[in-house]
Amino acid sequence: MTRYERFDGGGASLVLAMEDAAPRIVHFGATLPVGSDLAAIDAALAPVRRGSAPDAAPRPSIFPAAGFGWMGPAALTGIGDGDAAMAWRLRRADRSGEAIEVELADDRQRLSVTLSWRFDPGCGVLSATSKVRNEGDQPFAIHALAALSLPLPRWASEILGFAGDWAREVQPRRFAAPPGAWAQVNRTGRTGFAGATFLSLAPDATETRGRVLAFHLGWSGSHVLTLETAADGERQAQLSALLEPGEVVLPPGGEHSSPSAYACFSGEGLTGVRSRFHPFVRERVSPHKGRARRVHFNSWEGVYFDFDEARLMRLAQDASALGVERFVLDDGWFMGRRRDDAGLGDWRVDAAVLPRGLGPLIAEVERLGMDFGLWVEPEMVNPDSDLYRAHPDWCVHAQGADRPTMRNQLWLDLARPEVRDHVVEQLHALLSAHRIAYLKWDCNRMLFPAVSEGRPAGQAIVRGVYAAMDALRARHPDLEIESCASGGGRIDLEILRRADRVWASDTTDAIERVRIQRWASLILPLETIGAHVGPSPNPITGRRLAMDFRAKVAMFGHMGVELDPGRLDTRDMESLKAHIALYKEHRALLHSGALTCWTGDDGVDGRIVVAADGGEALALLARTGVSDLATSAPVRIPGLDAAATYDARLLEPWPRRAAARLADADGWRRPRRLSGAALAESGLRLPLAEPETAWLLHLRRVES
Ligand code: GLA
């Protein structure tokens, strides 16, 4: 007898068929009518007999096993003291509201697997983890374990995956699912610059329309996201943390859990992915509880290592005059740290840099009405440090081998409790001695070799990082943390359980940032994406960009300033100040509304945040390259209520060069009254043909 479990939420329904074996997916898509006959739906999908196939092959399931006719990938592979063939029997399925726990067992291998699934009834985001337990009396070595294994519908024939590199994060790649297997693999020991997200979508899916399945792995280490098309055409998506051979060997009674994987169905293209994941992250993941995101100043791109107390005081004064609310002292303040080749591990203020310590600086920052943040890189150690000299064996290393560095540093072995405790105690001492509201927690090295005390340990080291952050947060509950890893190298929903925001990229080049912030926002709400106004020329790309453009792009994130204000001319100072004021005025909307990103008819990059009650919206219309057309095509604005009327205003300051070409500039100094339908269908013609031009369009619904 087949039983059905149905879950609804976020405009989607998920239906599982429960039989003797691993559950099957009957439906994961648009909401089914109330009272739908689930058995009838399932029966209508019964497989058709085909030639050259096993006579009784298992149907695609959420925990497939190889060895008995299923030709796709298995969710668990490994070996104990017998053969490696597995066949899962359903032992129990306990439903409790929006969650279900399914226990599967293989009596030959003497293994059980618990799949914990939760389908968020508000957002329609599925969270899934798998746990394996060795019920035998011999060790069992796990080779691979999927956190989520999901059969895909045939319409999901395209993939939108990501590539990435330092300062070049989240580059989208869209293509037809290839025959055989596709994999997005990361072996860096961090989440990686490509992130841990991919979409499986219908060929006609766009930013705002069409069917999409979105997948994300909440894991800050090496991983593999795969989509495999089996010989019989069945497709399966799998998301797994990567295990090294011999890394997880379960003793009798031992257990191993996967990280959490997430998935959602959207019938409204990529916008629907954002409108599901953003509330999910806000309500279920982020530790940041509704406090306004303060405007940051960060010292890095302004002064790098070149500072003393007087210079920092001056920066703080300049920052506060701009309207900044938090002063973050980046790298260079601790023992011996005058370059990037010494000091990591010794988290004490270097009297050679700040003879009076942090106290007077923090007092000045607070006198100016700001709070104080500090850069740390707790997982790391430079060979040139007191910590390394005292404990050379505390770093991650292969015994008896060279210790290759990256950025002159080694990883501390946080899998070892004594190392972890030391790191936590040092940070605790700093946080206890000073009022520090915020830590920028950096991680500027890849994890190699991923070993601990002579054993492969990529998993244990990543979990050690989580444990250190958890211990610190438990002792300092009001502390805010940013996750940074040479920019956006550690952005995922598991770190986001501990980090209030992420540093999306080391590049503050606003043209690069338009892309990076757009794709980071596929999963992350804007308030979690650190976005700073950097210097011009940009230190990484060398590109010169107008302050107006840099500031408008930074507003669509968690805004900050990362330059030396003392080097700005008066006009740029005034522009930056005005944009910071605009950000403060609109951040409540930007950080709670629904985000749509789109590309306009002639390539304008648009994004709009619409308030939850639909009463207000703010759009950024940005041109990064030169338009093919000398005249600007009208920009059509999606996301609004077609039947409503809006007062549309171009927020000032305006981009100067473009504003000189604005037709009827006087008319634009007052709101224009337009329907949502007109905005969506005919749009607005603004001077947007030249690169690095951006406009802010504010919309307020006219109540009738
Ligand atoms: C990394 C970070 C930067 C900065 C430097 C400091 O590269 O990504 O933002 O903090 O380290 O060394």
XYZ file of C-alpha atoms and ligand atoms in Angstrom:
716
model
C 0.000 0.000 0.000
C 1.355 3.390 -0.933
C 0.860 6.289 1.478
C 1.299 9.888 0.467
C 2.762 12.776 2.402
C 1.905 16.198 1.102
C 3.581 19.484 2.058
C 2.521 22.946 0.915
C 4.104 26.354 1.151
C 5.470 29.285 -0.789
C 3.357 28.561 -3.861
C 4.591 24.997 -4.114
C 3.525 21.491 -3.172
C 5.774 18.568 -2.416
C 4.307 15.068 -2.445
C 6.171 11.959 -1.357
C 5.042 8.405 -1.989
C 5.879 6.125 0.913
C 6.214 2.453 0.116
C 8.475 -0.317 1.384
C 11.573 1.264 -0.139
C 12.993 4.797 -0.117
C 10.269 7.425 -0.687
C 9.605 8.641 -4.199
C 8.778 12.164 -5.310
C 5.340 12.312 -6.880
C 5.293 16.076 -7.256
C 7.572 19.006 -6.463
C 6.141 21.974 -8.255
C 3.272 24.458 -8.331
C 0.628 24.157 -5.598
C -1.850 21.358 -6.172
C -5.548 21.970 -5.514
C -6.729 21.221 -2.006
C -8.006 17.666 -1.773
C -6.123 16.476 -4.868
C -6.207 12.732 -5.352
C -2.515 12.032 -4.815
C -2.847 8.356 -5.700
C -4.380 9.328 -9.033
C -1.493 11.680 -9.763
C 0.969 8.961 -8.886
C -0.844 6.356 -10.945
C -0.810 8.640 -13.959
C 2.969 8.746 -13.694
C 3.534 4.983 -13.557
C 6.591 4.041 -15.615
C 6.142 2.714 -19.126
C 7.883 -0.578 -19.860
C 10.823 -0.115 -22.113
C 13.227 -2.363 -23.956
C 16.741 -3.166 -22.840
C 16.104 -2.390 -19.206
C 16.031 -4.306 -15.935
C 12.667 -6.055 -15.517
C 11.935 -4.499 -12.144
C 14.215 -1.520 -11.726
C 13.672 0.659 -8.654
C 11.924 3.923 -9.491
C 13.751 7.204 -8.868
C 13.729 7.903 -5.138
C 15.048 10.425 -2.650
C 17.710 7.973 -1.467
C 18.654 5.804 -4.430
C 20.885 2.784 -4.029
C 23.063 1.226 -6.668
C 23.203 -2.486 -7.239
C 19.629 -3.560 -7.948
C 18.823 -2.069 -11.304
C 18.904 1.698 -10.628
C 21.343 3.122 -13.127
C 21.663 6.588 -11.634
C 23.974 7.716 -8.825
C 23.571 6.274 -5.326
C 22.969 8.606 -2.377
C 25.342 6.637 -0.150
C 28.430 4.741 -1.148
C 30.822 2.980 1.179
C 31.922 -0.407 2.357
C 32.039 -2.435 5.525
C 33.195 -6.031 5.685
C 30.894 -7.288 2.908
C 29.924 -6.292 -0.604
C 28.869 -2.690 -1.215
C 25.399 -3.348 -2.683
C 22.604 -1.638 -0.774
C 18.841 -1.893 -0.904
C 16.820 0.359 1.359
C 13.737 -0.711 3.217
C 11.492 1.855 4.873
C 11.692 1.314 8.619
C 9.607 4.285 9.746
C 8.378 7.694 8.624
C 7.379 10.170 11.316
C 5.579 13.254 10.195
C 5.299 16.202 12.498
C 3.701 19.223 10.844
C 6.063 20.599 8.238
C 8.826 18.082 9.009
C 9.234 14.427 8.218
C 11.836 11.977 9.426
C 12.292 8.912 7.280
C 14.350 5.997 8.500
C 15.673 3.538 5.972
C 17.559 0.369 6.723
C 19.657 -2.160 4.902
C 19.745 -5.314 6.994
C 22.483 -6.979 4.954
C 24.853 -4.069 5.392
C 23.467 -3.402 8.847
C 23.119 0.300 8.172
C 20.351 2.754 8.775
C 19.848 6.176 7.284
C 17.699 8.949 8.694
C 16.517 11.565 6.240
C 15.269 14.704 7.976
C 13.257 16.902 5.664
C 11.457 20.091 6.501
C 9.347 22.018 4.031
C 8.921 25.586 5.181
C 5.219 26.390 4.973
C 5.866 30.121 4.603
C 8.636 30.175 2.022
C 8.443 26.781 0.339
C 12.108 26.033 0.987
C 12.992 22.393 1.602
C 15.819 21.663 4.074
C 17.286 18.171 4.024
C 19.960 16.258 5.889
C 20.971 12.612 5.870
C 22.445 10.689 8.772
C 24.002 7.237 8.479
C 24.289 4.873 11.418
C 26.351 1.736 11.556
C 24.190 -0.933 13.209
C 26.673 -3.723 12.584
C 29.649 -4.944 14.551
C 32.297 -4.050 11.952
C 33.497 -0.610 10.877
C 31.825 0.949 7.841
C 33.729 3.436 5.648
C 31.581 6.081 3.993
C 32.839 7.206 0.602
C 30.060 9.645 -0.246
C 26.794 10.714 1.316
C 24.307 13.038 -0.354
C 22.640 15.618 1.870
C 19.908 15.765 -0.730
C 19.258 13.517 -3.682
C 16.365 14.600 -5.820
C 14.923 13.116 -9.007
C 14.323 15.900 -11.534
C 11.371 16.445 -13.820
C 12.017 16.388 -17.572
C 11.288 20.092 -17.992
C 14.355 20.873 -15.900
C 16.640 20.417 -18.880
C 18.956 23.396 -18.405
C 21.502 24.200 -15.734
C 22.464 27.545 -14.329
C 25.689 26.973 -12.439
C 28.531 29.209 -11.354
C 32.237 29.661 -11.784
C 34.322 31.955 -9.622
C 37.753 33.154 -8.693
C 39.266 35.712 -6.370
C 37.604 39.106 -6.977
C 35.596 37.390 -9.749
C 32.958 35.621 -7.692
C 29.730 33.970 -8.895
C 29.983 34.099 -12.678
C 26.810 32.538 -14.082
C 26.983 29.794 -16.715
C 23.753 28.596 -18.312
C 23.600 25.618 -20.657
C 21.623 22.512 -21.573
C 22.107 19.643 -19.113
C 24.759 17.530 -20.832
C 24.361 13.794 -21.395
C 26.066 11.901 -18.576
C 26.992 13.928 -15.562
C 27.620 17.567 -14.743
C 29.312 18.553 -11.522
C 30.155 21.802 -9.778
C 33.061 20.722 -7.617
C 34.960 22.632 -4.988
C 38.080 21.248 -3.325
C 39.349 24.387 -1.578
C 38.178 23.517 1.933
C 36.062 26.688 1.925
C 32.722 27.240 0.221
C 34.656 28.695 -2.711
C 34.283 31.719 -4.964
C 31.624 30.007 -7.093
C 29.361 29.498 -4.075
C 27.377 26.330 -3.482
C 24.242 27.012 -5.494
C 22.909 25.859 -8.853
C 19.599 25.893 -10.645
C 17.952 23.282 -12.762
C 15.475 25.055 -14.974
C 13.146 24.969 -17.957
C 14.634 26.373 -21.178
C 12.056 29.172 -21.255
C 12.663 30.221 -17.635
C 13.776 33.845 -17.284
C 14.464 36.251 -14.458
C 10.748 36.685 -13.833
C 8.979 33.746 -15.504
C 9.109 29.999 -15.828
C 9.918 26.905 -13.844
C 13.058 26.630 -11.779
C 14.399 24.276 -9.122
C 17.070 25.939 -7.021
C 19.610 24.019 -4.954
C 22.050 25.126 -2.303
C 24.391 23.251 0.014
C 24.891 24.796 3.439
C 28.506 23.752 3.882
C 31.673 25.827 4.209
C 34.036 23.195 2.888
C 34.793 21.124 -0.174
C 31.722 19.816 -1.888
C 30.236 18.444 -5.061
C 26.927 19.415 -6.608
C 25.954 17.062 -9.417
C 23.267 16.512 -11.930
C 23.436 13.139 -13.580
C 21.387 11.821 -16.453
C 21.303 8.036 -16.279
C 21.278 5.665 -19.225
C 17.476 5.524 -19.085
C 17.169 9.323 -19.168
C 16.266 9.742 -15.495
C 17.962 12.793 -13.944
C 19.055 13.144 -10.365
C 20.471 16.174 -8.568
C 22.747 15.489 -5.607
C 24.442 17.802 -3.122
C 27.219 16.435 -0.922
C 30.168 17.482 1.170
C 33.297 15.886 -0.286
C 34.888 13.161 1.789
C 38.467 12.000 1.478
C 39.030 8.230 1.396
C 39.096 6.966 4.961
C 37.896 10.260 6.374
C 34.662 8.880 7.794
C 34.873 5.335 9.101
C 31.940 4.549 11.358
C 32.712 2.247 14.268
C 29.899 -0.060 15.381
C 27.152 2.248 16.630
C 28.804 5.254 14.986
C 26.918 7.946 13.088
C 27.738 10.527 10.453
C 25.545 13.430 9.365
C 25.657 15.340 6.128
C 25.385 19.110 6.103
C 21.989 20.620 5.245
C 20.963 21.043 1.650
C 18.185 23.353 0.503
C 15.883 23.369 -2.493
C 12.874 25.266 -3.723
C 10.578 25.276 -6.707
C 9.712 28.551 -8.372
C 7.153 29.037 -11.085
C 8.215 32.669 -11.389
C 11.757 32.296 -12.664
C 14.714 33.509 -10.663
C 12.596 36.105 -8.881
C 10.652 33.265 -7.324
C 13.900 31.752 -6.054
C 14.760 35.059 -4.373
C 11.259 35.514 -2.961
C 11.514 32.093 -1.301
C 15.094 32.086 -0.081
C 15.153 35.668 1.219
C 12.387 35.288 3.811
C 13.793 31.863 4.645
C 17.232 33.306 5.408
C 15.708 36.242 7.286
C 13.439 34.101 9.439
C 15.131 30.729 9.711
C 18.858 31.160 9.180
C 20.269 34.551 10.050
C 21.213 35.303 13.651
C 20.666 39.002 12.912
C 17.404 39.892 14.496
C 15.909 42.805 12.657
C 18.415 45.474 13.769
C 19.093 48.153 11.157
C 22.283 47.533 9.206
C 24.644 50.290 10.246
C 26.712 52.032 7.603
C 30.270 50.712 7.839
C 33.615 52.307 7.388
C 36.390 49.774 6.766
C 40.029 50.825 6.863
C 41.466 48.293 4.366
C 41.318 49.871 0.916
C 41.795 53.328 2.386
C 45.073 52.778 4.234
C 45.976 49.062 4.171
C 48.783 48.532 6.732
C 49.786 52.163 6.666
C 48.295 53.630 9.835
C 48.961 54.817 13.338
C 46.584 56.044 16.015
C 46.461 59.602 14.686
C 45.604 58.456 11.187
C 42.870 56.131 12.440
C 41.410 58.940 14.559
C 41.334 61.167 11.482
C 39.674 58.450 9.442
C 37.080 57.996 12.163
C 36.311 61.714 12.168
C 36.020 61.830 8.378
C 33.878 58.710 8.354
C 31.537 60.081 10.954
C 31.172 63.320 8.983
C 29.961 61.192 6.074
C 27.242 59.632 8.210
C 29.027 56.339 8.911
C 27.742 54.404 11.938
C 30.400 51.730 12.475
C 34.180 52.009 12.231
C 35.903 48.730 11.352
C 39.643 48.484 11.818
C 40.887 45.936 9.286
C 44.178 44.039 9.130
C 47.400 45.397 10.665
C 46.653 46.131 14.338
C 48.058 43.006 16.059
C 51.489 41.720 16.978
C 54.143 42.141 14.298
C 51.607 42.703 11.541
C 53.159 45.343 9.324
C 52.842 43.171 6.219
C 50.946 40.000 5.439
C 53.784 37.679 6.425
C 53.687 37.835 10.228
C 51.458 38.020 13.259
C 48.457 35.813 12.502
C 47.776 33.868 15.669
C 48.879 36.631 18.071
C 45.641 38.509 18.658
C 47.092 41.180 20.937
C 47.408 44.842 20.025
C 50.884 45.706 18.769
C 52.188 48.604 20.847
C 54.490 49.516 17.972
C 51.374 50.487 15.992
C 48.970 51.567 18.718
C 51.084 52.392 21.809
C 47.971 53.236 23.826
C 46.117 50.116 22.669
C 42.630 50.092 21.204
C 41.018 51.984 24.101
C 41.519 55.596 22.961
C 40.538 54.777 19.381
C 37.341 53.042 20.487
C 36.573 55.960 22.812
C 36.947 58.383 19.898
C 34.826 56.192 17.621
C 32.091 56.093 20.250
C 32.368 59.819 20.956
C 31.667 60.307 17.267
C 28.486 58.252 17.634
C 29.749 55.084 15.930
C 30.432 51.607 17.238
C 33.598 49.659 16.659
C 34.479 46.575 14.642
C 37.713 44.651 14.256
C 39.287 42.363 11.643
C 40.503 38.946 12.733
C 41.561 35.792 10.960
C 41.229 33.318 13.823
C 41.775 30.083 11.943
C 45.177 31.084 10.684
C 48.764 31.299 11.835
C 51.878 32.797 10.251
C 55.051 30.781 10.783
C 56.431 34.133 11.934
C 54.295 34.409 15.065
C 54.623 33.693 18.775
C 51.822 31.152 18.505
C 53.624 29.151 15.835
C 56.904 29.330 17.725
C 55.173 28.023 20.854
C 53.014 25.384 19.115
C 54.453 24.440 15.725
C 52.314 21.302 15.719
C 49.015 23.208 16.016
C 48.799 23.982 12.321
C 47.165 21.731 9.783
C 49.997 19.717 8.260
C 50.890 16.309 6.944
C 53.310 14.729 9.372
C 56.870 14.610 8.073
C 56.064 16.689 4.981
C 56.595 20.306 3.915
C 54.104 22.861 5.135
C 53.151 24.798 2.006
C 51.815 28.264 2.817
C 49.332 30.467 1.034
C 49.559 34.222 1.650
C 52.392 33.187 3.991
C 50.040 31.418 6.336
C 48.936 28.035 7.612
C 45.580 26.833 8.861
C 45.193 26.117 12.567
C 43.828 22.682 13.300
C 40.468 23.627 14.775
C 39.452 19.982 14.756
C 41.581 19.729 17.923
C 39.679 21.003 20.972
C 42.775 22.497 22.632
C 43.573 24.565 19.526
C 39.962 25.659 19.184
C 39.780 26.602 22.866
C 42.927 28.690 22.557
C 41.507 30.584 19.571
C 38.187 31.184 21.309
C 39.906 32.315 24.516
C 42.046 34.839 22.665
C 39.036 36.335 20.918
C 37.037 36.245 24.143
C 39.806 38.175 25.894
C 39.724 40.848 23.188
C 35.947 41.110 23.277
C 35.931 41.270 27.066
C 38.578 43.972 27.232
C 36.931 46.265 24.670
C 33.532 47.257 23.394
C 33.681 45.512 20.011
C 30.347 45.242 18.244
C 31.535 43.409 15.178
C 34.225 41.029 13.968
C 35.211 40.699 10.336
C 36.167 37.002 10.451
C 38.498 36.360 7.552
C 39.951 33.153 6.087
C 42.576 33.852 3.449
C 43.842 30.398 2.715
C 42.574 27.252 1.121
C 42.651 24.117 3.242
C 45.506 21.877 2.145
C 46.308 19.247 3.120
C 42.980 18.625 4.862
C 44.389 16.447 7.624
C 44.422 16.399 11.390
C 46.778 14.311 13.491
C 47.633 11.993 10.649
C 44.081 11.462 9.374
C 42.010 13.072 6.595
C 39.867 15.677 8.338
C 38.314 18.241 5.998
C 34.930 17.708 7.653
C 36.230 17.911 11.193
C 38.170 21.111 10.526
C 35.171 22.879 9.003
C 33.017 21.717 11.905
C 35.732 23.009 14.234
C 35.331 26.453 12.701
C 31.587 26.308 13.313
C 32.204 25.181 16.900
C 34.603 28.092 17.513
C 32.113 30.623 16.150
C 29.298 29.064 18.163
C 31.354 29.171 21.364
C 32.191 32.821 20.809
C 28.640 33.787 19.977
C 27.358 31.975 23.049
C 29.634 34.115 25.214
C 28.974 37.323 23.268
C 25.388 37.096 22.072
C 25.266 40.659 20.748
C 28.404 40.317 18.687
C 27.960 40.652 14.928
C 30.197 38.607 12.656
C 31.037 38.985 8.994
C 32.157 35.959 7.007
C 34.995 36.870 4.667
C 37.356 34.528 2.840
C 39.553 36.610 0.532
C 36.222 38.224 -0.339
C 33.369 35.860 -1.165
C 35.107 32.542 -0.542
C 32.868 31.464 2.332
C 29.253 32.286 1.568
C 26.718 29.582 2.359
C 23.716 29.069 4.596
C 25.628 27.189 7.302
C 28.089 30.032 7.875
C 25.103 32.401 7.629
C 23.692 30.732 10.765
C 26.647 32.285 12.580
C 27.517 35.306 10.459
C 25.350 38.380 10.203
C 26.682 39.234 6.777
C 29.275 38.263 4.195
C 31.969 40.160 2.351
C 30.785 39.436 -1.172
C 34.092 40.131 -2.894
C 37.441 41.812 -2.445
C 36.674 43.850 -5.503
C 34.874 47.096 -4.766
C 34.868 47.931 -8.492
C 31.203 48.835 -8.858
C 30.913 47.389 -12.358
C 32.060 44.016 -11.042
C 29.869 44.496 -8.005
C 26.722 44.901 -10.116
C 27.184 41.303 -11.255
C 28.498 39.886 -7.982
C 25.756 41.382 -5.813
C 23.103 40.334 -8.314
C 24.125 36.686 -8.244
C 24.921 36.577 -4.535
C 21.338 37.767 -4.033
C 19.948 34.642 -5.621
C 20.011 33.085 -2.153
C 21.024 35.954 0.138
C 18.866 38.936 1.035
C 20.516 42.291 0.324
C 21.162 43.158 3.964
C 23.542 40.204 4.315
C 25.706 41.243 1.360
C 28.490 43.617 2.396
C 28.806 46.305 -0.316
C 31.314 49.122 0.062
C 32.130 52.262 -1.862
C 35.778 51.782 -2.795
C 38.469 54.093 -4.169
C 38.838 55.248 -7.756
C 40.960 54.097 -9.503
C 39.977 50.757 -8.079
C 42.921 49.015 -6.366
C 42.114 45.642 -7.950
C 40.926 46.460 -11.472
C 42.441 49.927 -11.924
C 39.092 51.168 -13.252
C 38.013 54.743 -12.545
C 34.365 55.109 -11.706
C 32.250 58.079 -10.744
C 31.305 58.352 -7.072
C 27.643 58.520 -8.053
C 27.807 55.074 -9.660
C 29.901 53.515 -6.895
C 27.569 54.802 -4.202
C 24.326 53.784 -5.888
C 25.584 50.235 -6.419
C 26.727 49.965 -2.777
C 23.277 51.037 -1.570
C 21.864 47.728 -2.821
C 23.510 45.661 -0.133
C 24.749 46.358 3.384
C 26.364 49.672 2.578
C 29.808 50.750 3.677
C 32.728 52.952 2.762
C 36.213 51.573 2.157
C 38.473 54.418 1.035
C 40.341 57.335 2.560
C 37.759 60.137 2.731
C 40.645 62.577 3.131
C 41.474 61.971 -0.540
C 38.013 62.803 -1.859
C 37.278 66.184 -3.371
C 34.378 68.152 -1.999
C 31.986 67.085 -4.713
C 32.629 63.377 -4.127
C 32.370 63.886 -0.355
C 28.981 65.543 -0.804
C 27.790 62.847 -3.193
C 28.870 60.046 -0.855
C 27.265 61.761 2.106
C 24.015 62.204 0.216
C 23.942 58.545 -0.825
C 24.619 57.400 2.725
C 21.668 59.506 3.824
C 19.545 57.933 1.073
C 20.601 54.460 2.188
C 19.563 55.235 5.751
C 16.237 56.578 4.563
C 15.484 53.489 2.475
C 17.296 50.636 4.236
C 14.182 49.451 6.045
C 12.616 48.868 2.626
C 15.763 47.496 0.959
C 16.286 45.050 3.805
C 12.769 43.703 4.144
C 11.184 43.846 0.695
C 11.072 41.438 -2.235
C 13.894 41.730 -4.757
C 13.568 41.289 -8.498
C 16.637 41.533 -10.730
C 16.287 41.813 -14.459
C 18.070 42.850 -17.630
C 16.369 45.609 -19.597
C 15.633 45.567 -23.316
C 18.965 47.115 -24.227
C 21.010 45.547 -21.468
C 20.391 47.842 -18.524
C 20.893 46.014 -15.249
C 17.809 46.538 -13.129
C 16.888 45.558 -9.616
C 13.867 46.571 -7.618
C 12.866 45.981 -4.019
C 9.124 46.087 -3.383
C 7.833 46.520 0.173
C 5.959 43.610 1.693
C 2.678 45.577 1.564
C 3.381 46.719 -2.012
C 3.080 50.361 -0.986
C 6.589 51.405 -1.898
C 9.522 50.290 -4.042
C 13.051 51.343 -4.873
C 14.786 50.429 -8.130
C 18.381 50.680 -9.268
C 18.815 51.063 -13.014
C 22.470 50.656 -13.890
C 24.371 50.535 -17.134
C 27.787 48.881 -16.941
C 28.825 48.710 -20.622
C 28.072 50.920 -23.623
C 24.620 50.387 -25.110
C 24.319 49.099 -28.674
C 21.863 51.907 -29.224
C 22.866 55.545 -29.117
C 19.395 56.304 -27.840
C 18.413 54.612 -24.614
C 15.583 52.135 -24.896
C 12.862 52.661 -22.306
C 13.434 50.607 -19.167
C 10.428 48.501 -18.268
C 10.052 47.969 -14.538
C 8.805 44.563 -13.332
C 7.654 43.551 -9.870
C 4.872 46.116 -9.355
C 1.118 45.711 -9.140
C -0.158 46.309 -12.687
C -3.481 47.663 -11.450
C -1.977 50.130 -8.970
C -0.900 53.711 -9.602
C 2.487 54.934 -8.437
C 4.200 58.218 -7.886
C 7.596 57.655 -9.501
C 10.537 59.856 -8.504
C 14.143 59.844 -9.639
C 15.983 60.169 -6.354
C 18.719 62.776 -6.178
C 21.672 63.074 -6.430
C 21.403 62.322 -10.137
C 24.312 61.032 -12.247
C 25.734 64.329 -13.525
C 26.666 63.490 -17.116
C 23.460 61.590 -17.753
C 21.308 64.157 -15.975
C 22.473 66.793 -18.437
C 20.740 64.715 -21.126
C 17.565 64.007 -19.228
C 14.540 65.125 -21.216
C 12.210 67.230 -19.119
C 14.475 67.350 -16.086
C 12.101 69.798 -14.435
C 9.242 67.379 -14.889
C 11.322 64.722 -13.159
C 11.853 66.927 -10.143
C 8.261 66.158 -9.246
C 6.792 62.657 -8.986
C 5.292 61.271 -12.196
C 2.078 59.363 -11.800
C 2.100 56.079 -13.720
C 0.282 52.767 -13.449
C 2.115 49.557 -12.627
C 1.008 48.293 -16.050
C 2.540 51.303 -17.837
C 5.764 50.949 -15.856
C 5.939 47.252 -16.727
C 4.904 47.496 -20.362
C 6.002 50.846 -21.795
C 8.500 51.877 -19.131
C 10.596 55.013 -18.741
C 13.143 56.463 -21.084
C 16.164 57.687 -19.123
C 19.640 58.614 -20.347
C 21.191 55.185 -19.865
C 23.295 54.629 -22.970
C 26.720 55.345 -21.500
C 28.575 53.022 -19.120
C 28.755 53.603 -15.370
C 25.428 55.391 -15.282
C 22.902 54.573 -12.599
C 19.560 55.987 -11.535
C 17.495 55.377 -8.446
C 13.773 55.242 -9.023
C 11.473 55.470 -6.036
C 7.852 54.405 -6.356
C 5.060 55.065 -3.931
C 1.638 53.549 -4.501
C -1.111 56.149 -4.687
C -3.868 55.034 -2.372
C -7.239 55.510 -4.030
C 41.438 39.710 2.809
C 40.074 40.356 2.851
C 40.225 41.838 2.666
C 41.128 42.391 3.753
C 42.452 41.674 3.743
C 43.321 42.077 4.910
O 41.997 39.797 1.544
O 39.235 39.780 1.905
O 38.964 42.460 2.708
O 40.507 42.255 5.008
O 42.286 40.267 3.782
O 44.523 41.439 4.900
